[in-house]
């Protein structure tokens, strides 16, 4: 049923979804994008912190963590709490923050509620100011964690690891960096994140553009004026600006650009689904009432249970993510128990999705005044095929007279010239092109990390994972003693709130390392049997809809290309995130660390 009470023609909708997908499928998949190397390398320069010279390190430390984003911060904090003092974080940016260090575009804001998204709120005593906090507050929170847990003391900023090698004789990792460091570490952990290598579309002529251009993850406030806190971008008042891409980043920055530019041209290949946001300030009195001991853990567990189909009596967060699951559950409950089969449940999921997407499309009609623009802003795919977006000013921006949607009917921008951007043979002359074209996702972990791990017997991580990722809990890898990976895959795989995965991994790793140190063990390694058994268990997972061939292309489904058998391994615990978090808590607190060999 539609919001207006009419019945949805499911067959027609499915046909429309497939037609729209087919327009966008292209044989080059991920290869359509280009890396920011060579003539594009200047796009990667750090606009925030000057690089300072320092002496190379040649010492030995207890734990090295690669990546100073949430993963490094929460693992570092848990290690310090456990009494492991000697923790060195290596970070390519000029400060902590990871994605929040780089992405300072106007309007950057968390899309998952701050109360569960911002890690270690209870430990730091910080009350988020808004239901969905803005970037500067999140970046400041990263610094707060860094300061409170003494993580700045030995951090190496503006430093990239170039080589990481296991020395079995000494039971040490040998670390080399682009700053000439050459030191050893007993343990190494990596949290390099999935979305940190910006990419550009492979559009002909990009380097011929004579105006100014930058990628959203390196916002150039010197050019635009304004600042990350939302000060108006005065320098754009006389400028014609193009933004290429309409994903989650563009959805957040377009309203700010629309207000600032003389004219803004938004080049769209696929519209995002944009649901309501409903942000509001957090009331300190309310916060004081709910922030009783253990509050954030309770909120995390509640969000995860509500969002991922678990059982919870109430919904503390009440946002777009939990609503998706709430709807599916409500719909499934209408099926008599005896008739609940995987088929009927999947059909209920599809029905609830159709209804939600019809609502989202109806919202476009309700908000956007120009009919043709409204039609072009409608997303024709199931909600989880692409990253769902939530915003209360994005669609509205298209009602401003200076904002123009240039829809490319799924084809993308044709060409960039010296003067501007070409679509369907029409050139749009502009002063500036902003690339909101996203980040590398479908490429190998080691390619994105920028180094390859060399483990026992000279085996590289890329070789070991050539046929697909293999771990215990997404953390431990056979043949790579004393190394830990911090990321969601093969663990909870909770995509709607990545920090929950990271804080749990941080806790697990800290307890494991502490156990080794307290008991005089030199090496920790997952046994072959434990890793094999874990991977076998994971492969019983039915698979995610995002991988469905029916979805429109995007990074969720490897740009619509067959990801091959390797992708089968990119899954989470079959019983879901809540069950995984319960399982891993039991696993680490028993103190036996089943499946790990301590030597
Ligand atoms: P995305 O990869 O989601 O978006 C890239 C955009 O560029 C898409 O709209 C894509 O179109 C478009 N594009 C690519 N090539 C062309 C072309 N040739 N012509 C025209 N358009 C083109 O990147 P984002 O930076 O928006 O977001 C990446 C991820 O970062 C998000 O999915 C989310 O996980 C995370 N993020 C999180 C936020 C938060 O939590 N607050 C905020 C912002 C981002 P098409 O869709 O057709 O491929």
Coordinates of C-alpha atoms and ligand atoms in Angstrom, one line a residue:
X1 CA 0.0 0.0 0.0
X2 CA 1.2 3.5 -0.8
X3 CA 1.0 6.5 1.6
X4 CA -2.1 7.6 -0.4
X5 CA -3.8 4.3 0.1
X6 CA -3.4 3.0 -3.5
X7 CA -2.0 -0.5 -4.0
X8 CA 1.6 -1.0 -5.2
X9 CA 2.0 -2.9 -8.4
X10 CA 4.9 -5.1 -7.3
X11 CA 5.6 -6.6 -10.7
X12 CA 5.8 -3.1 -12.3
X13 CA 8.0 -1.8 -9.5
X14 CA 10.4 -4.8 -9.9
X15 CA 10.5 -4.1 -13.7
X16 CA 11.3 -0.5 -13.1
X17 CA 14.1 -1.3 -10.6
X18 CA 15.7 -3.7 -13.2
X19 CA 15.4 -1.1 -16.0
X20 CA 17.1 1.5 -13.8
X21 CA 19.8 -1.0 -12.8
X22 CA 20.4 -2.0 -16.4
X23 CA 21.0 1.6 -17.4
X24 CA 23.8 1.8 -14.8
X25 CA 25.6 -1.6 -15.2
X26 CA 28.9 -1.2 -16.9
X27 CA 31.6 -3.8 -17.7
X28 CA 34.4 -1.8 -16.1
X29 CA 32.9 -2.0 -12.6
X30 CA 35.5 -0.7 -10.1
X31 CA 37.9 0.1 -12.9
X32 CA 35.8 3.1 -13.9
X33 CA 37.4 5.0 -11.1
X34 CA 40.9 6.4 -10.9
X35 CA 43.2 6.6 -8.0
X36 CA 44.7 9.9 -6.8
X37 CA 48.2 9.2 -7.9
X38 CA 50.5 10.8 -10.4
X39 CA 48.9 13.9 -11.8
X40 CA 46.1 13.7 -9.2
X41 CA 48.3 13.2 -6.2
X42 CA 47.9 16.9 -5.2
X43 CA 44.3 16.1 -4.4
X44 CA 45.5 14.1 -1.4
X45 CA 47.5 16.8 0.4
X46 CA 46.6 17.4 4.0
X47 CA 44.9 20.9 4.2
X48 CA 44.6 20.8 8.0
X49 CA 48.0 20.3 9.6
X50 CA 51.5 21.3 8.5
X51 CA 53.9 18.4 8.3
X52 CA 56.7 18.7 10.9
X53 CA 60.1 17.0 10.7
X54 CA 61.1 14.4 13.3
X55 CA 63.8 11.9 13.9
X56 CA 63.1 8.3 12.7
X57 CA 62.3 5.8 15.4
X58 CA 64.5 2.7 15.8
X59 CA 63.3 1.4 19.2
X60 CA 61.1 -1.5 20.4
X61 CA 57.6 -1.1 21.6
X62 CA 54.8 -3.3 23.0
X63 CA 51.9 -2.5 20.8
X64 CA 51.8 -0.7 17.5
X65 CA 48.4 0.3 16.1
X66 CA 48.1 1.4 12.5
X67 CA 45.3 4.0 12.0
X68 CA 44.4 6.8 14.4
X69 CA 40.6 6.7 13.8
X70 CA 38.0 5.2 16.0
X71 CA 39.5 1.7 15.8
X72 CA 42.9 2.9 17.0
X73 CA 41.5 5.1 19.6
X74 CA 39.2 2.6 21.2
X75 CA 41.7 -0.2 21.1
X76 CA 44.4 2.1 22.5
X77 CA 42.0 3.2 25.2
X78 CA 41.1 -0.4 26.2
X79 CA 44.8 -1.3 26.2
X80 CA 45.6 1.6 28.5
X81 CA 42.7 0.7 30.8
X82 CA 44.1 -2.9 30.9
X83 CA 47.5 -1.5 32.0
X84 CA 49.3 -1.8 28.7
X85 CA 51.1 1.5 28.7
X86 CA 53.3 1.3 25.7
X87 CA 51.0 1.8 22.8
X88 CA 52.1 3.6 19.6
X89 CA 49.5 4.7 17.1
X90 CA 50.7 5.4 13.5
X91 CA 48.5 7.7 11.5
X92 CA 48.7 9.1 8.0
X93 CA 46.8 12.3 9.0
X94 CA 48.1 15.1 11.2
X95 CA 46.0 14.2 14.2
X96 CA 43.6 11.5 15.5
X97 CA 40.1 11.2 13.9
X98 CA 40.5 9.1 10.8
X99 CA 37.5 9.7 8.6
X100 CA 36.5 12.7 10.8
X101 CA 40.0 14.2 10.4
X102 CA 39.8 14.2 6.7
X103 CA 36.1 14.7 6.0
X104 CA 35.5 18.3 7.1
X105 CA 33.2 19.2 4.3
X106 CA 30.4 21.6 5.4
X107 CA 27.5 19.7 7.0
X108 CA 29.4 16.6 7.8
X109 CA 27.4 14.8 10.5
X110 CA 27.0 11.3 11.8
X111 CA 24.2 9.4 10.2
X112 CA 23.8 7.0 13.2
X113 CA 22.7 8.6 16.5
X114 CA 25.6 10.1 18.5
X115 CA 24.6 8.3 21.6
X116 CA 25.6 5.0 20.0
X117 CA 27.9 6.3 17.3
X118 CA 30.4 8.2 19.4
X119 CA 32.6 5.8 21.2
X120 CA 33.5 5.9 24.9
X121 CA 31.0 8.6 25.8
X122 CA 30.6 7.2 29.3
X123 CA 34.3 6.8 29.9
X124 CA 35.0 10.4 28.8
X125 CA 31.8 11.9 30.4
X126 CA 31.0 13.7 27.2
X127 CA 27.3 14.5 26.4
X128 CA 26.7 14.8 22.7
X129 CA 25.1 18.2 21.8
X130 CA 22.8 16.8 19.1
X131 CA 21.0 13.6 18.3
X132 CA 23.3 13.5 15.2
X133 CA 26.5 15.3 16.1
X134 CA 28.3 17.4 13.5
X135 CA 31.9 16.7 12.3
X136 CA 33.8 19.2 14.5
X137 CA 32.3 17.8 17.7
X138 CA 33.1 14.2 16.6
X139 CA 36.7 15.2 15.7
X140 CA 37.0 17.0 19.1
X141 CA 35.8 13.8 20.8
X142 CA 38.5 11.8 19.0
X143 CA 41.1 14.2 20.5
X144 CA 39.4 13.9 23.9
X145 CA 39.9 10.1 23.8
X146 CA 43.5 10.6 22.7
X147 CA 44.2 13.0 25.5
X148 CA 42.4 11.1 28.2
X149 CA 44.0 7.8 27.5
X150 CA 47.5 9.2 26.9
X151 CA 47.5 8.2 23.3
X152 CA 49.2 11.4 22.0
X153 CA 52.4 10.7 23.9
X154 CA 53.9 8.2 21.4
X155 CA 51.7 8.8 18.4
X156 CA 53.4 9.1 15.0
X157 CA 51.3 11.4 12.8
X158 CA 51.7 12.1 9.1
X159 CA 53.3 8.7 8.9
X160 CA 52.5 5.8 6.7
X161 CA 53.6 2.2 7.2
X162 CA 55.5 0.9 4.1
X163 CA 56.4 -2.6 5.4
X164 CA 55.4 -4.9 8.2
X165 CA 57.2 -8.1 8.6
X166 CA 57.2 -10.9 11.2
X167 CA 60.6 -11.8 12.6
X168 CA 60.0 -15.3 14.1
X169 CA 63.5 -15.4 15.7
X170 CA 62.9 -12.4 17.8
X171 CA 59.1 -12.8 18.0
X172 CA 58.7 -9.2 16.9
X173 CA 57.0 -7.3 14.1
X174 CA 59.5 -5.2 12.1
X175 CA 57.9 -1.9 11.1
X176 CA 59.1 0.5 8.4
X177 CA 57.4 3.8 7.5
X178 CA 57.7 6.5 4.9
X179 CA 59.4 8.7 7.6
X180 CA 62.4 6.4 7.8
X181 CA 61.2 4.6 11.0
X182 CA 62.6 1.1 11.4
X183 CA 61.5 -0.3 14.7
X184 CA 60.1 -3.5 16.3
X185 CA 56.9 -4.2 18.1
X186 CA 55.6 -7.2 20.1
X187 CA 52.1 -6.8 18.9
X188 CA 50.6 -5.0 15.9
X189 CA 46.9 -4.1 15.3
X190 CA 45.4 -2.6 12.3
X191 CA 42.4 -0.4 11.9
X192 CA 42.9 1.3 8.6
X193 CA 39.1 1.6 7.8
X194 CA 37.2 0.7 4.7
X195 CA 36.7 4.3 3.3
X196 CA 39.9 6.2 3.5
X197 CA 41.3 6.1 -0.1
X198 CA 39.4 8.8 -2.1
X199 CA 38.7 8.0 -5.7
X200 CA 37.9 10.1 -8.8
X201 CA 35.6 9.1 -11.6
X202 CA 37.5 8.1 -14.7
X203 CA 35.9 10.9 -16.7
X204 CA 37.9 12.0 -19.7
X205 CA 39.4 15.4 -19.4
X206 CA 39.5 15.8 -15.6
X207 CA 43.1 17.1 -15.8
X208 CA 42.2 19.6 -18.5
X209 CA 39.9 21.6 -16.3
X210 CA 41.4 25.1 -15.9
X211 CA 39.3 26.1 -12.8
X212 CA 39.6 24.9 -9.2
X213 CA 38.8 21.4 -8.1
X214 CA 39.0 19.2 -5.0
X215 CA 37.6 16.0 -3.5
X216 CA 35.1 16.3 -0.6
X217 CA 37.5 14.6 1.8
X218 CA 40.0 17.4 1.3
X219 CA 37.6 20.4 1.4
X220 CA 39.4 23.5 0.4
X221 CA 38.1 26.3 2.7
X222 CA 40.8 28.6 1.5
X223 CA 38.9 28.6 -1.8
X224 CA 35.3 28.4 -0.6
X225 CA 35.5 30.5 2.5
X226 CA 33.7 29.4 5.6
X227 CA 34.8 26.6 7.9
X228 CA 33.7 23.1 9.0
X229 CA 31.5 24.5 11.8
X230 CA 29.2 25.9 9.1
X231 CA 30.4 29.5 8.7
X232 CA 29.0 30.7 5.3
X233 CA 31.3 30.0 2.4
X234 CA 31.4 33.7 1.3
X235 CA 34.0 33.2 -1.4
X236 CA 31.5 31.2 -3.4
X237 CA 29.0 34.1 -3.7
X238 CA 30.1 34.9 -7.2
X239 CA 31.0 31.4 -8.3
X240 CA 29.4 28.7 -10.5
X241 CA 30.2 25.4 -8.8
X242 CA 29.7 21.8 -9.9
X243 CA 29.5 18.9 -7.5
X244 CA 29.8 15.4 -9.1
X245 CA 28.1 12.6 -7.1
X246 CA 25.0 12.4 -5.0
X247 CA 25.9 9.8 -2.3
X248 CA 25.9 10.3 1.5
X249 CA 28.6 13.0 1.3
X250 CA 26.9 15.1 -1.3
X251 CA 23.6 14.8 0.5
X252 CA 25.2 16.5 3.5
X253 CA 27.1 19.2 1.8
X254 CA 24.8 20.2 -1.1
X255 CA 22.5 22.3 1.2
X256 CA 25.5 24.4 2.3
X257 CA 26.7 24.8 -1.2
X258 CA 23.3 25.7 -2.4
X259 CA 23.1 28.5 0.1
X260 CA 26.6 29.8 -0.7
X261 CA 27.1 29.6 -4.5
X262 CA 25.8 31.9 -7.2
X263 CA 24.9 28.8 -9.1
X264 CA 25.3 25.2 -8.1
X265 CA 25.1 22.3 -10.6
X266 CA 24.6 18.9 -9.0
X267 CA 25.6 16.1 -11.4
X268 CA 23.7 13.0 -10.6
X269 CA 24.1 9.5 -11.9
X270 CA 21.9 7.6 -9.3
X271 CA 19.7 9.4 -6.8
X272 CA 20.2 8.6 -3.1
X273 CA 17.1 7.6 -1.1
X274 CA 16.7 10.5 1.4
X275 CA 14.5 9.9 4.3
X276 CA 13.7 12.3 7.2
X277 CA 16.5 13.2 9.7
X278 CA 14.8 14.7 12.7
X279 CA 17.9 16.0 14.4
X280 CA 17.5 17.9 17.6
X281 CA 19.7 19.2 20.5
X282 CA 20.2 16.8 23.4
X283 CA 18.6 18.1 26.6
X284 CA 21.2 18.0 29.4
X285 CA 18.5 17.3 32.0
X286 CA 17.2 14.3 30.0
X287 CA 20.8 13.2 29.5
X288 CA 21.5 13.3 33.2
X289 CA 18.5 11.2 33.9
X290 CA 19.4 8.5 31.4
X291 CA 23.2 8.5 31.8
X292 CA 23.3 6.1 34.7
X293 CA 26.2 3.7 35.0
X294 CA 26.5 1.3 32.0
X295 CA 24.2 3.5 30.0
X296 CA 26.2 3.5 26.7
X297 CA 26.6 -0.2 26.7
X298 CA 22.8 -0.5 27.2
X299 CA 22.1 1.9 24.3
X300 CA 24.5 0.1 22.1
X301 CA 22.9 -3.3 22.8
X302 CA 19.5 -1.8 22.4
X303 CA 20.3 -0.2 19.0
X304 CA 21.9 -3.3 17.7
X305 CA 19.0 -5.5 18.8
X306 CA 16.5 -3.2 17.2
X307 CA 18.4 -2.6 14.1
X308 CA 19.4 -6.1 13.3
X309 CA 16.3 -8.0 14.0
X310 CA 17.0 -9.0 17.6
X311 CA 14.5 -8.8 20.4
X312 CA 14.1 -5.6 22.5
X313 CA 11.2 -4.3 24.5
X314 CA 11.8 -0.7 23.6
X315 CA 13.7 1.3 21.0
X316 CA 15.9 3.8 22.7
X317 CA 17.4 5.4 19.6
X318 CA 14.3 5.6 17.3
X319 CA 15.8 6.5 14.0
X320 CA 15.7 5.6 10.4
X321 CA 17.9 2.5 10.9
X322 CA 15.8 1.0 13.6
X323 CA 12.7 1.9 11.7
X324 CA 13.8 -0.3 8.8
X325 CA 14.0 -3.3 11.1
X326 CA 10.9 -2.3 13.0
X327 CA 8.8 -2.3 9.8
X328 CA 10.1 -5.6 8.6
X329 CA 9.4 -7.2 12.0
X330 CA 5.9 -5.7 12.1
X331 CA 5.2 -7.1 8.6
X332 CA 6.6 -10.5 9.5
X333 CA 4.3 -10.7 12.5
X334 CA 1.3 -10.5 10.3
X335 CA 2.2 -13.9 8.8
X336 CA 0.7 -16.7 10.8
X337 CA 3.4 -18.7 12.7
X338 CA 2.8 -21.9 10.8
X339 CA 3.3 -20.0 7.5
X340 CA 6.6 -18.4 8.4
X341 CA 9.2 -19.8 6.0
X342 CA 12.3 -18.1 4.5
X343 CA 10.2 -17.4 1.4
X344 CA 7.3 -15.8 3.2
X345 CA 9.7 -13.8 5.4
X346 CA 11.6 -12.5 2.4
X347 CA 8.4 -11.6 0.7
X348 CA 7.4 -9.6 3.8
X349 CA 10.7 -7.9 3.7
X350 CA 10.2 -6.9 0.1
X351 CA 6.7 -5.6 0.8
X352 CA 7.8 -3.5 3.7
X353 CA 10.7 -2.2 1.5
X354 CA 8.4 -1.3 -1.3
X355 CA 6.2 0.7 1.1
X356 CA 9.2 2.5 2.6
X357 CA 10.6 3.4 -0.8
X358 CA 7.2 4.6 -2.0
X359 CA 7.1 6.9 1.1
X360 CA 10.6 8.2 0.3
X361 CA 9.6 8.9 -3.3
X362 CA 6.4 10.6 -2.1
X363 CA 8.5 12.8 0.1
X364 CA 10.4 14.0 -2.9
X365 CA 7.1 15.1 -4.5
X366 CA 6.0 16.8 -1.3
X367 CA 9.2 18.7 -0.9
X368 CA 10.5 19.6 -4.4
X369 CA 8.5 22.1 -6.3
X370 CA 9.8 21.6 -9.9
X371 CA 8.1 18.4 -11.2
X372 CA 10.9 17.3 -13.5
X373 CA 13.5 17.8 -10.8
X374 CA 11.4 15.9 -8.3
X375 CA 11.0 13.0 -10.8
X376 CA 14.8 12.8 -11.3
X377 CA 15.5 12.8 -7.5
X378 CA 13.5 9.6 -7.0
X379 CA 15.5 6.5 -6.1
X380 CA 14.4 3.3 -7.9
X381 CA 15.9 0.5 -6.0
X382 CA 15.4 -1.3 -2.7
X383 CA 16.5 0.8 0.3
X384 CA 19.5 -1.3 1.3
X385 CA 20.9 -1.6 -2.2
X386 CA 22.7 1.7 -1.6
X387 CA 23.6 3.6 1.5
X388 CA 20.3 4.9 2.9
X389 CA 20.5 8.7 3.6
X390 CA 18.6 10.9 6.0
X391 CA 18.4 14.7 5.6
X392 CA 16.0 17.5 6.1
X393 CA 17.6 20.1 3.9
X394 CA 18.9 18.2 0.9
X395 CA 15.8 17.9 -1.2
X396 CA 14.8 21.4 -0.1
X397 CA 18.0 22.8 -1.6
X398 CA 16.7 22.1 -5.1
X399 CA 13.9 24.6 -4.6
X400 CA 16.5 27.4 -4.4
X401 CA 16.7 29.3 -7.7
X402 CA 20.5 28.9 -8.1
X403 CA 20.5 25.1 -7.6
X404 CA 20.3 22.9 -10.7
X405 CA 20.0 19.2 -10.8
X406 CA 21.8 17.8 -13.9
X407 CA 20.5 14.2 -14.1
X408 CA 22.6 12.0 -16.4
X409 CA 20.0 9.2 -16.7
X410 CA 22.3 6.7 -15.1
X411 CA 25.2 7.4 -17.6
X412 CA 27.3 9.7 -15.5
X413 CA 29.2 12.8 -16.5
X414 CA 30.4 12.5 -20.1
X415 CA 33.5 14.7 -20.0
X416 CA 35.3 17.5 -18.2
X417 CA 36.6 20.3 -20.4
X418 CA 38.8 23.3 -19.7
X419 CA 35.7 25.2 -18.9
X420 CA 33.4 22.8 -17.1
X421 CA 31.4 19.6 -17.2
X422 CA 29.6 18.0 -20.1
X423 CA 26.5 15.9 -20.0
X424 CA 24.6 14.6 -23.0
X425 CA 26.6 17.0 -25.2
X426 CA 25.8 20.1 -23.2
X427 CA 28.7 21.9 -21.5
X428 CA 28.0 23.5 -18.1
X429 CA 30.8 26.1 -17.6
X430 CA 31.9 26.4 -13.9
X431 CA 34.6 27.9 -11.8
X432 CA 35.0 24.9 -9.5
X433 CA 34.4 21.2 -9.6
X434 CA 33.9 19.3 -6.3
X435 CA 34.2 15.6 -6.5
X436 CA 31.9 13.8 -4.1
X437 CA 32.8 10.6 -5.8
X438 CA 33.5 8.4 -2.8
X439 CA 36.3 6.1 -1.7
X440 CA 37.8 2.8 -2.9
X441 CA 35.9 -0.1 -1.4
X442 CA 35.9 -3.1 -3.7
X443 CA 39.7 -3.3 -3.9
X444 CA 42.0 -5.6 -1.8
X445 CA 42.5 -4.8 1.9
X446 CA 46.3 -4.7 1.4
X447 CA 46.0 -2.3 -1.6
X448 CA 43.9 0.1 0.5
X449 CA 46.1 -0.2 3.5
X450 CA 49.1 0.7 1.4
X451 CA 51.3 -2.1 2.7
X452 CA 51.2 -5.9 2.8
X453 CA 51.8 -7.8 6.0
X454 CA 54.5 -10.5 5.7
X455 CA 53.8 -13.2 8.3
X456 CA 55.4 -16.5 9.3
X457 CA 57.5 -18.2 6.5
X458 CA 57.3 -15.1 4.4
X459 CA 53.7 -15.5 3.5
X460 CA 51.9 -12.2 2.7
X461 CA 48.4 -11.4 3.9
X462 CA 47.3 -10.7 0.3
X463 CA 48.5 -14.3 -0.6
X464 CA 46.8 -15.8 2.4
X465 CA 43.6 -14.1 1.6
X466 CA 43.8 -14.6 -2.2
X467 CA 40.8 -16.8 -2.2
X468 CA 38.9 -14.8 0.4
X469 CA 39.3 -13.5 3.9
X470 CA 40.1 -16.1 6.7
X471 CA 40.1 -15.2 10.3
X472 CA 38.9 -16.1 13.8
X473 CA 36.3 -13.4 14.8
X474 CA 37.5 -11.1 12.1
X475 CA 40.5 -10.4 14.3
X476 CA 43.1 -13.2 14.3
X477 CA 44.8 -14.7 11.1
X478 CA 46.7 -18.0 11.1
X479 CA 50.3 -17.4 10.1
X480 CA 50.3 -13.9 11.4
X481 CA 51.2 -14.2 15.1
X482 CA 50.7 -11.3 17.4
X483 CA 48.7 -9.4 14.7
X484 CA 45.1 -8.2 15.1
X485 CA 42.7 -6.8 12.5
X486 CA 40.1 -4.3 13.7
X487 CA 37.1 -4.2 11.3
X488 CA 33.5 -5.6 11.2
X489 CA 33.7 -8.4 8.6
X490 CA 33.7 -12.0 10.0
X491 CA 32.6 -10.6 13.3
X492 CA 29.4 -8.8 14.1
X493 CA 29.4 -7.2 10.6
X494 CA 27.1 -4.5 12.0
X495 CA 27.1 -2.0 9.1
X496 CA 24.6 0.5 10.6
X497 CA 27.0 1.3 13.5
X498 CA 30.6 0.5 12.8
X499 CA 31.9 1.9 16.1
X500 CA 30.1 -0.8 18.0
X501 CA 32.1 -3.4 16.1
X502 CA 35.3 -1.5 16.8
X503 CA 34.8 -1.0 20.6
X504 CA 34.1 -4.7 21.0
X505 CA 37.2 -5.7 19.0
X506 CA 39.2 -3.2 21.0
X507 CA 38.1 -4.8 24.2
X508 CA 38.8 -8.3 22.9
X509 CA 42.3 -7.4 21.7
X510 CA 43.2 -5.6 24.9
X511 CA 42.2 -8.6 27.0
X512 CA 44.0 -11.0 24.8
X513 CA 47.3 -9.0 24.8
X514 CA 47.0 -8.5 28.6
X515 CA 46.6 -12.3 29.1
X516 CA 49.8 -12.9 27.0
X517 CA 51.8 -10.2 28.9
X518 CA 50.6 -11.3 32.4
X519 CA 51.5 -14.9 31.7
X520 CA 54.8 -14.4 30.0
X521 CA 53.8 -15.6 26.5
X522 CA 55.7 -14.3 23.5
X523 CA 53.3 -15.3 20.8
X524 CA 49.6 -15.5 20.2
X525 CA 48.3 -17.2 17.1
X526 CA 44.9 -18.7 16.1
X527 CA 45.1 -22.4 15.5
X528 CA 44.4 -23.7 12.0
X529 CA 41.4 -25.7 13.3
X530 CA 39.8 -22.7 15.0
X531 CA 40.2 -20.5 12.0
X532 CA 38.8 -23.2 9.7
X533 CA 35.9 -23.9 12.0
X534 CA 35.0 -20.2 12.3
X535 CA 35.1 -19.7 8.5
X536 CA 32.9 -22.8 8.0
X537 CA 30.4 -21.4 10.5
X538 CA 30.4 -18.0 8.7
X539 CA 29.7 -19.7 5.4
X540 CA 26.3 -20.9 6.7
X541 CA 25.2 -17.3 6.6
X542 CA 22.5 -16.7 3.9
X543 CA 24.0 -13.6 2.4
X544 CA 23.1 -10.0 2.3
X545 CA 20.6 -8.3 0.0
X546 CA 23.2 -5.7 -0.9
X547 CA 24.9 -8.3 -2.9
X548 CA 21.8 -9.1 -4.8
X549 CA 22.3 -8.9 -8.6
X550 CA 19.0 -7.0 -8.8
X551 CA 20.5 -4.0 -7.0
X552 CA 21.6 -1.0 -8.8
X553 CA 25.4 -0.8 -9.0
X554 CA 27.4 0.8 -6.2
X555 CA 30.1 -0.1 -3.7
X556 CA 27.6 -2.2 -1.7
X557 CA 27.5 -4.8 -4.6
X558 CA 30.9 -4.4 -6.2
X559 CA 29.5 -2.0 -8.8
X560 CA 27.2 -4.7 -10.0
X561 CA 30.0 -7.0 -11.0
X562 CA 30.2 -10.6 -9.9
X563 CA 32.6 -10.4 -7.0
X564 CA 33.6 -14.0 -7.4
X565 CA 33.8 -16.6 -4.7
X566 CA 36.1 -14.4 -2.5
X567 CA 33.1 -12.2 -1.6
X568 CA 31.3 -15.1 0.0
X569 CA 33.8 -14.7 2.9
X570 CA 32.7 -11.1 3.5
X571 CA 30.0 -12.0 6.0
X572 CA 29.3 -11.8 9.6
X573 CA 28.2 -14.2 12.4
X574 CA 25.2 -16.1 11.1
X575 CA 23.0 -15.5 14.1
X576 CA 23.5 -11.7 13.7
X577 CA 25.3 -8.9 15.5
X578 CA 23.6 -9.1 18.9
X579 CA 24.3 -12.8 19.1
X580 CA 27.9 -12.2 18.1
X581 CA 28.5 -9.5 20.8
X582 CA 27.1 -11.9 23.4
X583 CA 29.3 -14.7 22.1
X584 CA 32.5 -12.7 22.0
X585 CA 31.9 -11.3 25.5
X586 CA 31.6 -14.9 26.8
X587 CA 34.7 -15.9 24.8
X588 CA 37.0 -13.3 26.2
X589 CA 35.7 -13.3 29.8
X590 CA 36.2 -17.1 30.2
X591 CA 39.9 -16.3 30.1
X592 CA 40.7 -19.5 28.1
X593 CA 40.6 -17.7 24.7
X594 CA 39.5 -20.9 22.9
X595 CA 41.1 -21.3 19.5
X596 CA 44.2 -19.2 20.3
X597 CA 47.6 -20.8 20.9
X598 CA 49.8 -19.0 23.4
X599 CA 53.5 -19.8 23.3
Ligands
LIG1 P1 29.6 7.3 -2.7 O1 30.5 6.3 -3.3 O2 28.5 6.8 -1.9 O3 29.1 8.2 -3.8 C1 29.8 8.6 -4.9 C2 28.9 9.3 -5.9 O4 29.6 9.6 -7.1 C3 27.7 8.4 -6.3 O5 26.5 9.2 -6.3 C4 28.1 8.0 -7.7 O6 27.0 7.7 -8.5 C5 28.8 9.3 -8.2 N1 29.6 9.1 -9.4 C6 30.6 8.3 -9.6 N2 31.0 8.4 -10.9 C7 30.3 9.3 -11.4 C8 30.2 9.8 -12.7 N3 31.1 9.4 -13.7 N4 29.3 10.8 -13.0 C9 28.5 11.2 -12.1 N5 28.4 10.7 -10.8 C10 29.3 9.8 -10.5 O7 30.6 8.3 -1.8 P2 30.2 9.2 -0.6 O8 31.5 10.0 -0.3 O9 29.0 10.0 -0.8 O10 29.9 8.2 0.6 C11 30.8 7.1 0.8 C12 30.4 6.4 2.1 O11 30.9 7.1 3.2 C13 28.9 6.3 2.4 O12 28.2 5.3 1.7 C14 28.9 6.1 3.9 O13 29.1 4.8 4.2 C15 30.1 7.0 4.3 N6 29.5 8.3 4.7 C16 29.0 8.4 5.9 C17 28.5 9.5 6.4 C18 28.0 9.5 7.7 O14 27.8 8.5 8.4 N7 27.6 10.6 8.3 C19 28.5 10.7 5.6 C20 29.1 10.6 4.3 C21 29.6 9.4 3.9 P3 26.4 6.2 -8.5 O15 25.6 6.1 -7.3 O16 25.7 6.1 -9.8 O17 27.6 5.2 -8.4

